mmCIF file of C-alpha atoms in Angstrom:
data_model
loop_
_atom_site.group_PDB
_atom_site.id
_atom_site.type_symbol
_atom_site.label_atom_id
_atom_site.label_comp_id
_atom_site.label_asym_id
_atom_site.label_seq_id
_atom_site.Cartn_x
_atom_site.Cartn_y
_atom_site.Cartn_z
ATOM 1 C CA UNK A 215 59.335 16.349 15.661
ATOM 2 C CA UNK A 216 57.561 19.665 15.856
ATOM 3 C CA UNK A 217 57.687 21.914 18.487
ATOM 4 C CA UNK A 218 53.962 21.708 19.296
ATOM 5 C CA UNK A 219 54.867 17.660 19.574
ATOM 6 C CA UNK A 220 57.682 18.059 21.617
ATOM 7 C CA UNK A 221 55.838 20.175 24.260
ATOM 8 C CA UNK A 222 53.206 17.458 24.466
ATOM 9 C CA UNK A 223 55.496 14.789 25.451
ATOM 10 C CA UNK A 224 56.480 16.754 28.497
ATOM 11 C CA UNK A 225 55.098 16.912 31.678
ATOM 12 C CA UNK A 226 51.832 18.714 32.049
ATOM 13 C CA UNK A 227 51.514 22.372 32.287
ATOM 14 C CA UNK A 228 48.920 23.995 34.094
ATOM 15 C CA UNK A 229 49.414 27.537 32.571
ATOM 16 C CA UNK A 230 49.318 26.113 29.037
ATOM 17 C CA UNK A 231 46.385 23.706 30.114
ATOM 18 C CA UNK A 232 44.026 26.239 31.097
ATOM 19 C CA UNK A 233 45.259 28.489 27.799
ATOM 20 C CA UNK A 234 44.143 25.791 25.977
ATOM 21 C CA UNK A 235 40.695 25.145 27.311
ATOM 22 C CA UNK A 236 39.938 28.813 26.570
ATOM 23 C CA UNK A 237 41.498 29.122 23.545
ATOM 24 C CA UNK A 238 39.330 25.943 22.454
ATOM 25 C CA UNK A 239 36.204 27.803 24.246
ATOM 26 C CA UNK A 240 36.703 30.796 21.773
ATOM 27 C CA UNK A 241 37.134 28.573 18.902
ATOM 28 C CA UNK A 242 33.936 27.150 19.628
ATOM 29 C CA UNK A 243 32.023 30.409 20.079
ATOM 30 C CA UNK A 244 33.834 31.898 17.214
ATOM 31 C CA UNK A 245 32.724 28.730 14.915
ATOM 32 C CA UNK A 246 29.225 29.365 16.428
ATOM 33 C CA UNK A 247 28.940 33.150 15.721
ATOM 34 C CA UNK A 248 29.843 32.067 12.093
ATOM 35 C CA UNK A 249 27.533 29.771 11.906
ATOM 36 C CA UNK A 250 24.846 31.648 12.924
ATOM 37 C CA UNK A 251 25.675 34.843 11.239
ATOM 38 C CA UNK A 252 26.540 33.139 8.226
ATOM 39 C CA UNK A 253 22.544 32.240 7.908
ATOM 40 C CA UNK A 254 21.448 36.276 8.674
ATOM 41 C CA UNK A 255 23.799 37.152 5.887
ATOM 42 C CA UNK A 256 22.565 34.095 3.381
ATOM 43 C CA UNK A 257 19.050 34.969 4.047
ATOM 44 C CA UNK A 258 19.517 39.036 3.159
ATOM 45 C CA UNK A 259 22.067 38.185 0.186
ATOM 46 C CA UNK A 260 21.164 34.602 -1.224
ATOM 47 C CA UNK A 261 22.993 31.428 -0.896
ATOM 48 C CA UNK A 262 27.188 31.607 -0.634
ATOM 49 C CA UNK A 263 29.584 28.536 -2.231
ATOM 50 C CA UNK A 264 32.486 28.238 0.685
ATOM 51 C CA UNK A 265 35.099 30.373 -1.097
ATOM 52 C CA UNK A 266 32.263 33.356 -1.752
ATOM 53 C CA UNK A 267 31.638 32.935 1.973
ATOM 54 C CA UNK A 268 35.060 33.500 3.585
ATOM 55 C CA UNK A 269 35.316 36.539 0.878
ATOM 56 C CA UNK A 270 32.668 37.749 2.570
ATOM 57 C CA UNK A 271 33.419 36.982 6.181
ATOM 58 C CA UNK A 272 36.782 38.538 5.045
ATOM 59 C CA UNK A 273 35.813 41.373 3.723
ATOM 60 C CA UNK A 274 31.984 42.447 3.972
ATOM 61 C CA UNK A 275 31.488 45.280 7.109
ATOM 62 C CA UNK A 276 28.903 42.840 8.231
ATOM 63 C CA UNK A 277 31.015 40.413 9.552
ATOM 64 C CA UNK A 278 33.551 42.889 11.205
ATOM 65 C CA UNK A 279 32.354 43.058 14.588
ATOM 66 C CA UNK A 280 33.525 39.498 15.007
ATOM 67 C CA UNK A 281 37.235 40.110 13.497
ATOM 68 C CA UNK A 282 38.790 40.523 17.058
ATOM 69 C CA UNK A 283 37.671 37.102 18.129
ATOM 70 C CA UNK A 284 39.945 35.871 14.932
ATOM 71 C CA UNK A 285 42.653 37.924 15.781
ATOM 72 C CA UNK A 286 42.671 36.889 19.448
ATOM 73 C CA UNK A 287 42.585 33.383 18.590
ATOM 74 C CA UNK A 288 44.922 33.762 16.306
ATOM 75 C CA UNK A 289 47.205 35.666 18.926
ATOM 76 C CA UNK A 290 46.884 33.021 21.119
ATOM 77 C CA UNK A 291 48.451 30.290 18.757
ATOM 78 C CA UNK A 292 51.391 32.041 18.337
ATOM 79 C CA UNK A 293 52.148 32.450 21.669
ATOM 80 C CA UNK A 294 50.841 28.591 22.295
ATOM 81 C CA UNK A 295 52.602 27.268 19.737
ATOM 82 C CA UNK A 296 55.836 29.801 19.329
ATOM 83 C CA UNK A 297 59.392 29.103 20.608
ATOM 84 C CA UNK A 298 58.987 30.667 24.103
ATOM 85 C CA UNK A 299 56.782 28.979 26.391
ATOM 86 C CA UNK A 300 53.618 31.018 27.741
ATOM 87 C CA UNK A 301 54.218 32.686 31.071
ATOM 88 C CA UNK A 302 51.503 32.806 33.585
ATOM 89 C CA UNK A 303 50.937 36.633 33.055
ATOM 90 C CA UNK A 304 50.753 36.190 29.655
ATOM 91 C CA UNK A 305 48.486 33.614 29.643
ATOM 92 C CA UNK A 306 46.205 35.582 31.994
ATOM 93 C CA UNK A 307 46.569 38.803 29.880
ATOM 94 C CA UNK A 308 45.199 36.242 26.436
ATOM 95 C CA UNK A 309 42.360 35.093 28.959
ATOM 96 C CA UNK A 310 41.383 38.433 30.300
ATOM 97 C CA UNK A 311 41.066 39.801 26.677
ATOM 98 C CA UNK A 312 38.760 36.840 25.961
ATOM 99 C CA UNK A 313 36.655 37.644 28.598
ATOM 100 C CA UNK A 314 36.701 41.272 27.772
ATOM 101 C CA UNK A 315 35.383 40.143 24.134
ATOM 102 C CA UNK A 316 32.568 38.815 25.618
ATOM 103 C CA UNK A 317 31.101 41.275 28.291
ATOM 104 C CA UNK A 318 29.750 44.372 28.132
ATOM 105 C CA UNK A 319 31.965 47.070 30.248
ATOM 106 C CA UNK A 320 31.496 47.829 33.607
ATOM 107 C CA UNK A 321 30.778 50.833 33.342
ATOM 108 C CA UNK A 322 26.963 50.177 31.970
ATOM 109 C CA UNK A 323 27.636 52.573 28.759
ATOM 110 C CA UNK A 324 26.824 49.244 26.883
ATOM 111 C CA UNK A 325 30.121 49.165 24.701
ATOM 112 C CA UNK A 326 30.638 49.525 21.033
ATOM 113 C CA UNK A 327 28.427 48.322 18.148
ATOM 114 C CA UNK A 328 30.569 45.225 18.309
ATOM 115 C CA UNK A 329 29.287 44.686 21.873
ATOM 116 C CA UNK A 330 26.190 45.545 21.286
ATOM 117 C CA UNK A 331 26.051 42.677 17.985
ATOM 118 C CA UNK A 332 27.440 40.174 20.215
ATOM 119 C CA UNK A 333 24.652 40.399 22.495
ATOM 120 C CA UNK A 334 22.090 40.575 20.132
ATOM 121 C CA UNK A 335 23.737 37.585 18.606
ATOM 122 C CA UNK A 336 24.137 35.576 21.775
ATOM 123 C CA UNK A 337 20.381 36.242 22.999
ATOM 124 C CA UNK A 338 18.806 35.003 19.491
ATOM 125 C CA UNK A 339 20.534 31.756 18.918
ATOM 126 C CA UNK A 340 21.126 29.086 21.895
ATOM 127 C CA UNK A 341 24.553 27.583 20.339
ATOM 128 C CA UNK A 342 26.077 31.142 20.970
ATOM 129 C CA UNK A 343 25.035 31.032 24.198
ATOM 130 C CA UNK A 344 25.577 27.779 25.158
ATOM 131 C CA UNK A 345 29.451 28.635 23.846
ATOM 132 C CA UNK A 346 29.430 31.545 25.388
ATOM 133 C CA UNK A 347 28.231 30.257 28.788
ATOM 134 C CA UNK A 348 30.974 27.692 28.110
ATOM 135 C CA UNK A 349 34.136 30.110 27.048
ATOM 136 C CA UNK A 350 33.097 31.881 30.776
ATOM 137 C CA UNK A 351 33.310 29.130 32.942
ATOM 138 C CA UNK A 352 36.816 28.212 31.509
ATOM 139 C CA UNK A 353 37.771 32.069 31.663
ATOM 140 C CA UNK A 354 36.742 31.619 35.684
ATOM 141 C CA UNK A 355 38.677 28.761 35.816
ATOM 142 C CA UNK A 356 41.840 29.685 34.142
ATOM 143 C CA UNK A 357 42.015 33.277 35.778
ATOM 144 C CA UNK A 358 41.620 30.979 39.389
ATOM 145 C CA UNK A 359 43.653 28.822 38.355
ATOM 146 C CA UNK A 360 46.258 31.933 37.597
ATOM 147 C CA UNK A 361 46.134 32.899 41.251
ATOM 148 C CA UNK A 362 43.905 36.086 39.494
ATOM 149 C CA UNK A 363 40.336 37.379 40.616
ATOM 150 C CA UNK A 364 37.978 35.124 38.568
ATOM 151 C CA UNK A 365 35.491 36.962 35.703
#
């Protein structure tokens, strides 16, 4: 039995629950950001098989802006499904830094190009946004949940 498994089959846990839900929030926005980008990029360079595509996604300074959603995702299964369990403040800190992906800063200068792309991305097609308006509400509810001001 894996680890993952064996962590299923015990009682629930409400920091790792609300991890979860925003983890699978991101996933979803990240799938949709893709998606959508994916067609921008097909319709300036032509038509990509699968394998061509993740080269690009991979590798083409087009797609970078969206490389620190990966890498937070993939951040947040290791510490999800590593060998120590997920502690409340670290689970916050993983939820905070989603939120952080997806809002401008506070201070109105706007952010970086990447912020700037997200937005643009988010305002032209209505699956980003419906993900993103989805990957906030869990953010509000996990950081609640975490006894933590909500976003």
């Amino acid at each position: 039995m894996s680890s993952f498994q064996a962590r299923r089959a015990g009682p629930p846990d409400p920091v790792r629950q609300h991890l979860s839900d925003v983890r699978k929030a991101l996933l979803r926005l990240h799938k949709a950001l893709i998606d959508s980008e994916r067609a921008v990029y097909e319709a300036r360079n032509g038509p990509l098989n699968n394998a061509e595509f993740l080269g690009a996604l991979l590798q083409e300074p087009f797609f970078q802006w969206m490389r620190p959603f990966s890498q937070l995702v993939a951040t947040m299964d290791e510490a999800m499904f590593g060998d120590e369990p997920v502690t409340a403040d670290g689970a916050r800190g993983y939820v905070r830094q989603a939120h952080a992906l997806v809002t401008a800063p506070a201070d109105g200068d706007g952010g970086g190009p990447e912020t700037v792309r997200y937005g643009q991305v988010r305002d032209r097609d209505p699956a980003v946004l419906f993900a993103h308006t989805e990957l906030l509400r869990r953010v509000a509810a996990a950081l609640t949940a975490y006894g933590g001001p909500a976003a």
